[in-house]
Tab-separated table of C-alpha atoms in Angstrom:
chain	number	residue	atom	x	y	z
U	1	ILE	CA	37.600	-176.711	-4.856
U	2	ALA	CA	39.138	-177.652	-8.201
U	3	GLY	CA	39.143	-181.320	-7.244
U	4	SER	CA	35.602	-181.410	-5.894
U	5	SER	CA	32.505	-182.684	-7.676
U	6	LEU	CA	29.815	-180.280	-8.786
U	7	ALA	CA	26.242	-180.881	-7.736
U	8	ARG	CA	24.257	-182.504	-10.517
U	9	SER	CA	21.870	-179.553	-10.770
U	10	VAL	CA	24.782	-177.114	-11.139
U	11	ARG	CA	26.434	-179.269	-13.827
U	12	GLU	CA	23.207	-179.469	-15.769
U	13	GLU	CA	22.578	-175.718	-15.610
U	14	ILE	CA	26.096	-174.873	-16.766
U	15	ILE	CA	26.016	-177.380	-19.626
U	16	ALA	CA	22.561	-176.210	-20.752
U	17	ALA	CA	23.706	-172.577	-20.842
U	18	TYR	CA	26.917	-173.591	-22.643
U	19	THR	CA	24.951	-175.471	-25.300
U	20	GLN	CA	22.686	-172.476	-25.823
U	21	LEU	CA	25.673	-170.140	-26.126
U	22	LEU	CA	27.231	-172.295	-28.836
U	23	GLU	CA	23.958	-172.321	-30.745
U	24	VAL	CA	23.658	-168.532	-30.843
U	25	GLY	CA	27.150	-167.602	-31.822
U	26	SER	CA	30.503	-168.805	-30.598
U	27	PRO	CA	32.496	-168.477	-33.860
U	28	GLU	CA	34.717	-171.485	-33.218
U	29	SER	CA	32.568	-173.471	-30.754
U	30	GLN	CA	34.913	-172.326	-28.014
U	31	VAL	CA	34.405	-170.077	-25.030
U	32	ALA	CA	36.248	-167.763	-22.672
U	33	VAL	CA	35.811	-168.566	-18.985
U	34	ARG	CA	36.434	-165.421	-16.947
U	35	SER	CA	36.637	-164.879	-13.208
U	36	SER	CA	34.590	-161.959	-11.886
U	37	ALA	CA	35.145	-161.339	-8.190
U	38	THR	CA	33.126	-158.812	-6.212
U	39	ALA	CA	36.314	-156.938	-5.263
U	40	GLU	CA	37.749	-156.036	-8.680
U	41	ASP	CA	38.490	-152.691	-10.330
U	42	LEU	CA	38.124	-150.671	-7.141
U	43	ALA	CA	39.696	-147.270	-6.564
U	44	SER	CA	41.966	-148.707	-3.868
U	45	ALA	CA	42.498	-152.230	-5.215
U	46	SER	CA	42.167	-153.365	-8.815
U	47	PHE	CA	42.875	-157.094	-8.330
U	48	ALA	CA	43.933	-156.960	-11.992
U	49	GLY	CA	45.322	-160.292	-13.147
U	50	GLN	CA	44.918	-161.860	-9.719
U	51	GLN	CA	42.123	-164.307	-10.528
U	52	GLU	CA	42.211	-166.751	-13.415
U	53	THR	CA	40.751	-166.584	-16.915
U	54	TYR	CA	40.769	-169.441	-19.430
U	55	LEU	CA	40.540	-168.873	-23.185
U	56	TYR	CA	39.651	-171.206	-26.066
U	57	VAL	CA	37.887	-173.694	-23.811
U	58	SER	CA	35.937	-176.378	-25.676
U	59	GLY	CA	33.854	-179.291	-24.467
U	60	ALA	CA	31.539	-179.537	-21.476
U	61	GLU	CA	33.998	-181.280	-19.157
U	62	ASN	CA	36.763	-178.780	-19.904
U	63	LEU	CA	34.288	-175.967	-19.250
U	64	LEU	CA	33.279	-177.411	-15.879
U	65	ALA	CA	36.933	-177.804	-14.911
U	66	ALA	CA	37.664	-174.196	-15.919
U	67	VAL	CA	34.710	-172.897	-13.893
U	68	LYS	CA	35.948	-174.718	-10.796
U	69	SER	CA	39.475	-173.421	-11.377
U	70	CYS	CA	38.125	-169.857	-11.551
U	71	TRP	CA	36.336	-170.361	-8.244
U	72	ALA	CA	39.477	-171.858	-6.726
U	73	SER	CA	41.631	-168.939	-7.916
U	74	LEU	CA	39.936	-166.774	-5.285
U	75	TRP	CA	42.037	-168.723	-2.775
U	76	ALA	CA	45.374	-168.724	-4.604
U	77	PRO	CA	48.217	-167.664	-2.252
U	78	ARG	CA	48.980	-164.470	-4.201
U	79	VAL	CA	45.298	-163.496	-4.151
U	80	ILE	CA	44.971	-164.097	-0.416
U	81	SER	CA	48.088	-161.987	0.183
U	82	TYR	CA	46.779	-159.168	-2.026
U	83	ARG	CA	43.380	-159.302	-0.333
U	84	ARG	CA	44.917	-159.102	3.136
U	85	ARG	CA	46.860	-156.036	2.067
U	86	PHE	CA	44.116	-154.105	0.292
U	87	TRP	CA	40.813	-155.602	1.454
U	88	ALA	CA	41.279	-156.424	5.147
U	89	GLY	CA	38.183	-155.732	7.227
U	90	ARG	CA	36.028	-154.748	4.260
U	91	GLY	CA	33.744	-157.770	4.062
U	92	THR	CA	33.514	-161.056	2.222
U	93	VAL	CA	34.711	-161.427	-1.359
U	94	ALA	CA	32.699	-163.719	-3.630
U	95	MET	CA	33.541	-165.149	-7.043
U	96	ALA	CA	31.283	-165.272	-10.084
U	97	VAL	CA	32.325	-166.823	-13.393
U	98	VAL	CA	31.396	-165.388	-16.789
U	99	VAL	CA	31.325	-167.696	-19.817
U	100	GLN	CA	31.424	-165.885	-23.157
U	101	ALA	CA	31.740	-166.808	-26.803
U	102	MET	CA	35.440	-166.838	-27.691
U	103	ILE	CA	36.268	-164.052	-30.138
U	104	PRO	CA	39.537	-164.535	-32.097
U	105	CYS	CA	40.416	-160.831	-32.188
U	106	ASP	CA	42.457	-159.074	-34.849
U	107	VAL	CA	43.315	-156.341	-32.337
U	108	ALA	CA	42.315	-156.001	-28.687
U	109	GLY	CA	43.129	-154.381	-25.377
U	110	VAL	CA	41.728	-152.351	-22.507
U	111	ALA	CA	39.983	-148.989	-22.299
U	112	PHE	CA	39.188	-146.665	-19.409
U	113	SER	CA	36.388	-144.102	-19.562
U	114	THR	CA	38.380	-141.890	-17.162
U	115	ASP	CA	42.174	-141.677	-16.905
U	116	PRO	CA	42.965	-144.247	-14.162
U	117	LEU	CA	46.189	-142.503	-13.146
U	118	THR	CA	45.106	-138.873	-12.998
U	119	GLY	CA	41.318	-139.015	-12.868
U	120	GLN	CA	41.168	-136.641	-15.835
U	121	ASP	CA	38.056	-136.649	-17.974
U	122	ARG	CA	39.532	-138.478	-20.960
U	123	VAL	CA	39.368	-141.992	-22.391
U	124	ILE	CA	42.539	-144.091	-22.303
U	125	ILE	CA	42.874	-146.967	-24.785
U	126	GLU	CA	45.714	-149.506	-24.880
U	127	ALA	CA	45.848	-151.836	-27.879
U	128	ASN	CA	47.893	-154.666	-29.367
U	129	TRP	CA	47.549	-157.140	-32.197
U	130	GLY	CA	45.774	-160.402	-31.437
U	131	LEU	CA	44.101	-161.143	-28.124
U	132	GLY	CA	43.851	-158.568	-25.341
U	133	GLU	CA	45.507	-160.924	-22.878
U	134	SER	CA	48.934	-159.541	-23.844
U	135	VAL	CA	47.829	-156.043	-22.810
U	136	VAL	CA	46.120	-157.139	-19.592
U	137	ARG	CA	49.232	-159.090	-18.560
U	138	GLY	CA	51.562	-156.224	-19.433
U	139	GLU	CA	53.529	-158.421	-21.832
U	140	VAL	CA	53.957	-155.786	-24.536
U	141	GLU	CA	54.490	-152.093	-25.073
U	142	ALA	CA	51.019	-151.401	-26.438
U	143	ASP	CA	49.774	-148.456	-28.480
U	144	ARG	CA	48.273	-145.858	-26.126
U	145	TYR	CA	45.470	-143.594	-27.313
U	146	VAL	CA	44.311	-140.584	-25.290
U	147	VAL	CA	40.832	-139.497	-26.341
U	148	LYS	CA	39.221	-136.214	-25.301
U	149	ARG	CA	35.581	-135.272	-25.562
U	150	THR	CA	34.882	-132.106	-27.567
U	151	ALA	CA	31.771	-130.263	-28.701
U	152	ALA	CA	32.233	-131.848	-32.118
U	153	GLY	CA	32.732	-135.383	-30.807
U	154	VAL	CA	36.120	-136.805	-29.874
U	155	GLU	CA	39.748	-136.059	-30.733
U	156	PHE	CA	42.757	-138.159	-29.833
U	157	SER	CA	46.521	-138.435	-29.672
U	158	VAL	CA	48.498	-141.657	-29.822
U	159	SER	CA	51.786	-142.899	-28.386
U	160	PRO	CA	52.819	-145.844	-30.587
U	161	GLY	CA	54.165	-148.903	-28.807
U	162	HIS	CA	56.803	-151.321	-30.042
U	163	LYS	CA	54.467	-154.274	-30.398
U	164	ALA	CA	56.984	-157.088	-30.716
U	165	ARG	CA	54.732	-159.917	-29.511
U	166	GLN	CA	51.087	-160.891	-29.484
U	167	ARG	CA	48.809	-163.563	-28.019
U	168	ILE	CA	47.102	-166.071	-30.320
U	169	GLN	CA	45.256	-169.355	-29.916
U	170	ASN	CA	47.487	-172.284	-29.011
U	171	PRO	CA	47.817	-174.071	-32.378
U	172	ASP	CA	48.082	-177.542	-30.842
U	173	GLY	CA	44.355	-177.516	-30.084
U	174	SER	CA	44.768	-178.004	-26.345
U	175	GLY	CA	43.152	-174.665	-25.494
U	176	GLY	CA	44.682	-171.513	-24.105
U	177	THR	CA	47.001	-169.086	-25.861
U	178	ILE	CA	50.654	-168.642	-26.724
U	179	LEU	CA	52.876	-165.589	-27.140
U	180	VAL	CA	54.352	-165.220	-30.636
U	181	ASP	CA	56.491	-162.674	-32.469
U	182	VAL	CA	54.796	-159.949	-34.503
U	183	SER	CA	56.100	-159.449	-38.034
U	184	VAL	CA	58.610	-156.606	-38.287
U	185	GLU	CA	56.404	-154.511	-40.581
U	186	ARG	CA	53.477	-154.620	-38.116
U	187	ARG	CA	55.429	-153.746	-34.970
U	188	GLU	CA	55.424	-150.015	-35.642
U	189	LYS	CA	52.074	-149.905	-37.465
U	190	LEU	CA	49.187	-148.400	-35.489
U	191	THR	CA	46.677	-150.980	-34.347
U	192	LEU	CA	43.525	-148.846	-34.639
U	193	SER	CA	42.084	-146.602	-37.326
U	194	SER	CA	40.609	-143.209	-36.449
U	195	GLU	CA	37.123	-144.629	-36.898
U	196	GLN	CA	37.854	-147.549	-34.560
U	197	VAL	CA	39.204	-145.173	-31.898
U	198	ARG	CA	36.088	-143.006	-32.161
U	199	ARG	CA	33.749	-145.995	-32.063
U	200	LEU	CA	35.496	-147.549	-29.083
U	201	ALA	CA	35.650	-144.281	-27.130
U	202	GLU	CA	31.961	-143.575	-27.707
U	203	THR	CA	31.064	-147.101	-26.585
U	204	VAL	CA	33.114	-146.808	-23.401
U	205	LEU	CA	31.564	-143.425	-22.598
U	206	ALA	CA	28.090	-144.856	-23.199
U	207	LEU	CA	28.882	-147.637	-20.720
U	208	GLU	CA	30.031	-145.080	-18.158
U	209	LYS	CA	26.789	-143.145	-18.606
U	210	HIS	CA	24.709	-146.307	-18.277
U	211	PHE	CA	26.406	-147.563	-15.112
U	212	GLY	CA	26.928	-144.128	-13.582
U	213	THR	CA	30.594	-144.678	-12.759
U	214	PRO	CA	33.957	-144.799	-14.623
U	215	GLN	CA	34.465	-148.035	-16.543
U	216	ASP	CA	37.430	-150.350	-17.142
U	217	VAL	CA	36.637	-152.332	-20.294
U	218	GLU	CA	38.292	-155.209	-22.137
U	219	TRP	CA	37.487	-155.018	-25.843
U	220	GLY	CA	38.394	-156.518	-29.190
U	221	PHE	CA	37.825	-155.968	-32.907
U	222	TRP	CA	37.292	-158.995	-35.106
U	223	GLU	CA	36.412	-158.754	-38.788
U	224	GLY	CA	35.378	-155.128	-38.316
U	225	GLU	CA	33.023	-155.734	-35.393
U	226	LEU	CA	33.640	-154.376	-31.891
U	227	TYR	CA	33.209	-156.818	-29.001
U	228	ILE	CA	33.162	-155.866	-25.307
């Protein structure tokens, strides 16, 4: 799949959409290319981290290559093995690819509108400095916020993580990210303010209400703005 040629019509559609995306707001003229399989984030099988995602992709040809690599990742040996174990006999799995403006986050992570371990009615937020990739990959001990809904809004508790490393853009300009050390003074500092926790929790709960089912969300703050 990765080595095959795309049909001309498909190439043209992808490049046209990419050009339009850059015009309306990719801060650094770079994009994130994310796999989105039809069998992800299920109650019995999350497929978390199984398919590929490519960050800081720039240029049409690099984008096309990343899209094909996302499609091909559906057939990676580890994915096939996981699918046989948790998805056998449950139908065909298809792969979509999402191309988004690349956001160079100050702090990022994942959030769940319902506790994924206990099913309790509370929002769970995990956060680290830099890009959320470090949290998704389990590379750091992230801050963990537990947010409960109350009549007055939300209240939360936090278990600080020892955030020794973070993901940033690869400085050599080749695309992708690298893992770097976090300064000593920031390792024990909380990643989110009370207002950011409230804003994020309310957004995640609004998404759950809209879709009618618990949500697993990747998010990031950059220059004060929340991106989902």
